[in-house]
Tab-separated table of C-alpha atoms in Angstrom:
chain	number	residue	atom	x	y	z
N	209	MET	CA	-0.004	0.003	0.000
N	210	PHE	CA	2.734	2.450	1.015
N	211	PHE	CA	4.642	1.694	-2.161
N	212	ILE	CA	1.860	2.625	-4.570
N	213	GLY	CA	2.923	5.572	-6.686
N	214	ASN	CA	0.280	5.963	-9.457
N	215	VAL	CA	-2.787	7.118	-7.517
N	216	GLU	CA	-4.905	10.017	-8.745
N	217	LEU	CA	-5.346	12.624	-6.023
N	218	PRO	CA	-8.622	14.600	-6.052
N	219	MET	CA	-8.414	18.303	-5.111
N	220	GLN	CA	-4.639	18.412	-5.427
N	221	ALA	CA	-4.421	22.164	-4.889
N	222	LEU	CA	-6.179	21.919	-1.516
N	223	ARG	CA	-4.081	18.955	-0.408
N	224	ILE	CA	-0.823	20.682	-1.386
N	225	ALA	CA	-1.839	24.007	0.199
N	226	VAL	CA	-2.703	22.381	3.536
N	227	ALA	CA	0.452	20.241	3.538
N	228	LEU	CA	2.631	23.304	2.852
N	229	ALA	CA	0.807	25.524	5.362
N	230	GLY	CA	1.027	22.954	8.158
N	231	THR	CA	4.694	22.258	7.498
N	232	ILE	CA	5.548	25.975	7.334
N	233	ILE	CA	3.874	26.567	10.706
N	234	GLY	CA	5.675	23.540	12.193
N	235	ALA	CA	9.002	24.768	10.808
N	236	TYR	CA	8.418	28.211	12.307
N	237	PHE	CA	7.872	26.789	15.776
N	238	ASP	CA	10.797	24.394	15.392
N	239	LEU	CA	13.123	27.259	14.474
N	240	PHE	CA	11.910	30.119	16.655
N	241	ASN	CA	10.257	28.432	19.642
N	242	LYS	CA	13.253	26.420	20.905
N	243	LYS	CA	12.136	23.340	18.891
N	244	ASN	CA	8.897	23.311	20.882
N	245	VAL	CA	6.027	22.706	18.454
N	246	PRO	CA	2.697	23.029	20.343
N	247	GLU	CA	0.824	19.767	20.738
N	248	ALA	CA	-2.474	21.502	19.975
N	249	PHE	CA	-1.170	22.488	16.525
N	250	LEU	CA	0.130	18.964	15.821
N	251	TYR	CA	-3.184	17.350	16.742
N	252	ALA	CA	-5.055	19.947	14.668
N	253	PHE	CA	-2.796	19.384	11.645
N	254	ILE	CA	-3.262	15.610	11.589
N	255	ALA	CA	-7.023	15.978	12.229
N	256	VAL	CA	-7.417	18.441	9.329
N	257	ALA	CA	-5.306	16.191	7.091
N	258	PHE	CA	-7.538	13.221	7.926
N	259	LEU	CA	-10.730	15.216	7.259
N	260	ILE	CA	-9.458	16.545	3.932
N	261	ASN	CA	-8.502	13.013	2.935
N	262	LEU	CA	-12.174	12.087	3.476
N	263	VAL	CA	-13.689	15.223	1.942
N	264	ALA	CA	-11.442	15.097	-1.152
N	265	TYR	CA	-12.633	11.545	-1.615
N	266	GLY	CA	-11.164	9.188	-4.150
N	267	ALA	CA	-11.620	5.430	-3.927
N	268	ASN	CA	-7.872	4.790	-4.098
N	269	ALA	CA	-6.567	8.108	-2.788
N	270	THR	CA	-8.532	7.975	0.462
N	271	MET	CA	-7.652	4.346	1.166
N	272	TYR	CA	-3.979	4.815	0.349
N	273	GLY	CA	-3.882	8.081	2.285
N	274	ILE	CA	-5.117	6.416	5.459
N	275	GLY	CA	-2.772	3.474	4.932
N	276	ALA	CA	0.264	5.649	4.187
N	277	GLY	CA	-0.507	7.904	7.136
N	278	ALA	CA	-0.743	4.943	9.490
N	279	ILE	CA	2.476	3.330	8.240
N	280	VAL	CA	4.441	6.592	8.359
N	281	PHE	CA	3.127	7.376	11.841
N	282	ALA	CA	4.089	3.912	13.130
N	283	ALA	CA	7.555	3.991	11.552
N	284	PHE	CA	8.415	7.500	12.729
N	285	TYR	CA	6.908	6.905	16.162
N	286	LEU	CA	9.332	3.981	16.538
N	287	LEU	CA	12.246	6.287	15.632
N	288	TYR	CA	10.893	8.813	18.123
N	289	LYS	CA	10.769	6.262	20.942
N	290	PHE	CA	14.397	5.337	20.211
N	291	GLY	CA	15.375	8.998	20.518
N	292	GLN	CA	16.224	9.495	16.853
N	293	ILE	CA	13.703	12.226	15.945
N	294	GLY	CA	11.352	14.634	17.697
N	295	GLY	CA	7.696	14.041	18.400
N	296	ALA	CA	6.661	16.881	16.054
N	297	ASP	CA	8.369	15.134	13.126
N	298	VAL	CA	6.064	12.121	13.611
N	299	PHE	CA	2.832	14.135	13.375
N	300	ILE	CA	3.991	16.344	10.508
N	301	MET	CA	5.208	13.463	8.338
N	302	ALA	CA	2.041	11.445	9.044
N	303	SER	CA	-0.122	14.473	8.167
N	304	ILE	CA	1.679	14.904	4.847
N	305	ALA	CA	1.250	11.188	4.123
N	306	LEU	CA	-2.511	11.487	4.741
N	307	LEU	CA	-2.751	14.428	2.351
N	308	LEU	CA	-0.289	13.269	-0.296
N	309	PRO	CA	-0.015	9.461	-0.409
N	310	ALA	CA	1.124	9.694	-4.041
N	311	GLN	CA	3.084	12.152	-6.160
N	312	PRO	CA	0.880	15.150	-7.012
N	313	THR	CA	1.433	16.390	-10.575
N	314	LEU	CA	0.083	19.930	-10.174
N	315	LEU	CA	3.517	21.510	-9.488
N	316	LEU	CA	5.729	18.795	-10.980
N	317	ILE	CA	8.175	20.394	-13.410
N	318	SER	CA	8.984	17.265	-15.427
N	319	GLN	CA	7.817	13.686	-15.529
N	320	GLN	CA	10.272	10.986	-14.459
N	321	PRO	CA	10.685	7.433	-15.791
N	322	SER	CA	7.977	5.293	-14.188
N	323	LEU	CA	10.398	2.398	-13.699
N	324	LEU	CA	12.647	4.621	-11.553
N	325	SER	CA	9.881	6.409	-9.645
N	326	LEU	CA	9.397	6.000	-5.897
N	327	PRO	CA	6.375	6.696	-3.670
N	328	PHE	CA	5.961	10.348	-2.767
N	329	MET	CA	6.728	9.813	0.925
N	330	LEU	CA	9.977	7.988	0.199
N	331	ASN	CA	10.977	10.819	-2.142
N	332	LEU	CA	10.127	13.294	0.626
N	333	ILE	CA	12.207	11.403	3.200
N	334	LEU	CA	15.167	11.273	0.782
N	335	ALA	CA	14.964	14.986	-0.047
N	336	SER	CA	14.611	15.956	3.631
N	337	GLY	CA	17.560	13.740	4.520
N	338	ILE	CA	19.749	15.302	1.837
N	339	SER	CA	18.841	18.802	3.054
N	340	PHE	CA	19.650	17.819	6.634
N	341	MET	CA	22.986	16.212	5.652
N	342	ALA	CA	24.007	19.324	3.697
N	343	TYR	CA	23.206	21.494	6.721
N	344	MET	CA	25.098	19.209	9.084
N	345	LEU	CA	28.065	19.148	6.719
N	346	LEU	CA	28.375	22.938	6.804
N	347	ARG	CA	27.703	23.152	10.533
N	348	SER	CA	30.217	20.453	11.428
N	349	PHE	CA	33.294	21.762	9.579
N	350	PRO	CA	34.750	23.524	12.661
N	351	VAL	CA	34.192	20.387	14.754
N	352	ALA	CA	35.878	18.190	12.151
N	353	ILE	CA	38.873	20.505	11.834
N	354	LYS	CA	39.276	20.545	15.618
N	355	ALA	CA	38.989	16.750	15.774
N	356	LEU	CA	41.804	16.362	13.255
N	357	GLY	CA	44.124	18.222	15.615
N	358	THR	CA	42.982	16.418	18.774
N	359	LYS	CA	44.454	13.056	19.613
N	360	GLY	CA	41.910	10.332	20.282
N	361	LYS	CA	38.943	12.122	18.691
N	362	ILE	CA	38.980	9.708	15.750
N	363	GLY	CA	38.871	6.194	17.157
N	364	LYS	CA	39.602	2.734	15.767
N	365	ASN	CA	35.891	1.964	15.381
N	366	GLU	CA	35.396	4.978	13.126
N	367	LEU	CA	38.445	4.079	11.034
N	368	SER	CA	37.313	0.443	10.727
N	369	ARG	CA	33.883	1.518	9.476
N	370	ALA	CA	35.505	3.953	7.053
N	371	PHE	CA	37.714	1.163	5.690
N	372	LEU	CA	34.647	-1.016	5.026
N	373	ILE	CA	32.978	1.830	3.131
N	374	VAL	CA	36.093	2.387	1.013
N	375	PHE	CA	36.382	-1.336	0.296
N	376	ALA	CA	32.717	-1.594	-0.769
N	377	PHE	CA	33.090	1.489	-2.975
N	378	ALA	CA	36.246	0.055	-4.565
N	379	VAL	CA	34.334	-3.100	-5.514
N	380	PHE	CA	31.457	-1.022	-6.908
N	381	SER	CA	33.908	1.173	-8.856
N	382	TYR	CA	35.554	-1.856	-10.442
N	383	PHE	CA	32.262	-3.030	-11.929
N	384	ALA	CA	30.933	0.469	-12.656
N	385	ILE	CA	33.956	1.591	-14.656
N	386	SER	CA	33.961	-1.600	-16.723
N	387	ASN	CA	30.209	-1.418	-17.372
N	388	PRO	CA	29.251	1.021	-20.146
N	389	LEU	CA	25.564	0.897	-19.107
N	390	ILE	CA	26.304	2.866	-15.938
N	391	PRO	CA	26.411	6.594	-16.877
N	392	SER	CA	29.295	8.710	-15.625
N	393	ASN	CA	27.005	11.239	-13.908
N	394	TYR	CA	25.457	8.418	-11.851
N	395	TYR	CA	28.946	7.249	-10.815
N	396	ILE	CA	29.895	10.803	-9.818
N	397	PHE	CA	26.711	11.078	-7.754
N	398	ILE	CA	27.418	7.798	-5.944
N	399	THR	CA	30.981	8.976	-5.300
N	400	ALA	CA	29.647	12.120	-3.619
N	401	ILE	CA	27.349	10.030	-1.423
N	402	VAL	CA	30.258	7.789	-0.420
N	403	LEU	CA	32.453	10.785	0.456
N	404	LEU	CA	29.670	12.182	2.642
N	405	SER	CA	29.308	8.800	4.338
N	406	LEU	CA	33.049	8.661	4.968
N	407	TYR	CA	33.024	12.153	6.450
N	408	PHE	CA	30.198	11.468	8.896
N	409	THR	CA	31.642	8.045	9.763
N	410	ILE	CA	35.131	9.307	10.566
N	411	PHE	CA	33.915	12.282	12.603
N	412	ARG	CA	30.869	10.557	14.136
N	413	SER	CA	32.155	10.586	17.706
N	414	ALA	CA	33.371	14.204	17.524
N	415	LEU	CA	30.078	15.390	16.017
N	416	ASN	CA	28.052	13.606	18.694
N	417	ASP	CA	30.229	15.093	21.437
N	418	SER	CA	29.605	18.587	20.051
N	419	MET	CA	25.844	18.123	20.525
N	420	VAL	CA	26.021	16.661	24.047
N	421	GLU	CA	25.932	18.732	27.218
N	422	TYR	CA	26.223	17.472	30.778
N	423	VAL	CA	23.457	19.076	32.849
N	424	SER	CA	22.239	18.815	36.425
N	425	SER	CA	19.562	16.197	36.959
N	426	ASN	CA	17.021	18.878	37.881
N	427	LYS	CA	17.408	20.465	34.437
N	428	VAL	CA	16.499	17.295	32.520
N	429	GLU	CA	13.022	17.428	30.977
N	430	VAL	CA	10.556	14.993	29.462
N	431	GLU	CA	11.415	14.233	25.802
N	432	ASP	CA	15.089	15.053	26.296
N	433	ILE	CA	17.368	12.523	24.598
N	434	ILE	CA	20.129	10.908	26.654
N	435	PRO	CA	23.094	9.211	24.931
N	436	THR	CA	23.470	6.228	27.259
N	437	ASP	CA	26.863	5.289	25.807
N	438	ARG	CA	28.212	8.542	27.276
N	439	MET	CA	26.942	7.802	30.770
N	440	ASP	CA	28.838	6.127	33.586
N	441	LYS	CA	28.023	2.416	33.264
N	442	LYS	CA	27.034	2.063	36.914
N	443	LEU	CA	24.770	5.083	36.648
N	444	ALA	CA	23.174	3.737	33.469
N	445	GLN	CA	22.507	0.401	35.165
N	446	LYS	CA	21.034	2.184	38.169
N	447	LEU	CA	18.565	3.962	35.894
N	448	GLY	CA	17.782	0.732	34.056
N	449	PHE	CA	19.177	1.952	30.752
N	450	SER	CA	20.056	-0.777	28.273
N	451	SER	CA	23.482	-0.872	26.663
N	452	SER	CA	21.882	-2.113	23.459
N	453	GLY	CA	19.370	-0.561	21.178
N	454	PHE	CA	19.007	1.359	17.923
N	455	SER	CA	20.653	4.600	16.984
N	456	ILE	CA	21.362	6.240	13.677
N	457	SER	CA	24.350	7.932	15.279
N	458	GLY	CA	25.883	4.639	16.306
N	459	GLY	CA	25.332	5.041	20.051
N	460	TYR	CA	22.347	4.135	22.181
N	461	ASN	CA	19.825	6.846	22.968
N	462	LYS	CA	17.141	6.985	25.639
N	463	LEU	CA	14.075	9.167	25.286
N	464	VAL	CA	13.179	10.620	28.679
N	465	ASP	CA	9.595	9.879	29.700
N	466	ALA	CA	7.854	10.731	32.971
N	467	GLN	CA	8.962	7.477	34.629
N	468	THR	CA	12.585	7.936	33.610
N	469	LEU	CA	12.533	11.581	34.675
N	470	ALA	CA	11.404	10.619	38.185
N	471	LYS	CA	14.475	8.364	38.520
N	472	ILE	CA	16.824	11.021	37.134
N	473	LYS	CA	15.570	13.693	39.540
N	474	LYS	CA	16.835	11.581	42.438
N	475	LEU	CA	20.417	11.713	41.139
N	476	LYS	CA	23.043	14.144	42.347
N	477	SER	CA	25.376	13.664	39.394
N	478	LYS	CA	25.189	15.380	36.000
N	479	VAL	CA	23.511	13.670	33.065
N	480	PRO	CA	24.516	13.819	29.351
N	481	VAL	CA	21.762	15.270	27.187
N	482	TYR	CA	21.604	16.131	23.487
N	483	SER	CA	21.037	19.850	23.966
N	484	HIS	CA	22.389	21.105	20.633
N	485	LEU	CA	20.383	18.990	18.203
N	486	PRO	CA	19.374	20.961	15.099
N	487	PRO	CA	15.665	21.335	14.223
N	488	PHE	CA	14.446	18.912	11.543
N	489	VAL	CA	11.027	20.260	10.500
N	490	PRO	CA	12.603	23.010	8.323
N	491	HIS	CA	14.305	20.247	6.351
N	492	ILE	CA	10.965	18.472	5.959
N	493	LEU	CA	9.666	21.745	4.456
N	494	ILE	CA	12.624	21.976	2.056
N	495	GLY	CA	12.169	18.313	1.137
N	496	LEU	CA	8.421	18.808	0.589
N	497	ILE	CA	8.954	21.738	-1.781
N	498	ALA	CA	11.694	19.887	-3.679
N	499	THR	CA	9.575	16.737	-4.018
N	500	LEU	CA	6.495	18.658	-5.166
N	501	LEU	CA	8.575	20.299	-7.900
N	502	PHE	CA	10.963	17.512	-8.929
N	503	GLY	CA	9.675	14.187	-7.617
N	504	ASN	CA	12.607	11.881	-6.885
N	505	ILE	CA	15.411	14.328	-6.112
N	506	LEU	CA	17.989	11.547	-6.465
N	507	LEU	CA	17.119	11.195	-10.148
N	508	VAL	CA	17.543	14.948	-10.608
N	509	LEU	CA	20.900	15.005	-8.814
N	510	GLY	CA	21.984	11.897	-10.700
N	511	GLY	CA	21.215	13.538	-14.040
N	512	PHE	CA	18.369	11.247	-15.121
């Protein structure tokens, strides 16, 4: 259901307008309200998206909208519970999925090959991710330069992962160069992705450290994200934090809920918290605009 791309969307202009308006409002709060997007707005956005999906009825569009919204909400809520994204991201992405379960053609500049097309929400996730990576690349240059001059900031684990990436790329390059069916612009694009992956792999630990702050236990709040791999092991065990889990950054994060906060408040020691995480909703907005105009941004960047 989530992977259906060719679904006709009734009342495209209304769907697009509401998706853009809701995301713009969310981005404003994420940027200028200390990443605090009001819950009332988030509930209203997803409720309006659901109602429009029913009002702008289409046999396939409505069914796929509800299905895509549910799948996106479940997937992003799981990431949220593992401390990878904010709660606002879950509601905003699910609202967009309800409104736009397939690629709208109203603003699309050029059609893309159907064999290479992806569902609208996957295109949106890719475009938002690229925007976020570009931002993080620019923001992290001073941290990376400092890490190069600091002994121990680039560990063996980072170098081992970087070696595996280089090895895999070398194998790909061997077949790509000898295969005339693979266009040169596609190879250049893949090379750029690999270089970005190497950069973030090598400086992963330094970048994570730059976003972590040790704060008093009484300053920790619900929905703060704690990197448990940067806590004292005895303290982590005392709080019942697992040393295993899922994290995009490579460590193990704990989302602070009311029960966890009650335990933390009893501590006298400082607690590591991700206090310098960048807002993500603005990148969802950038990704939404790019996807509405170009569809699969990877095909555009790859020269297809």
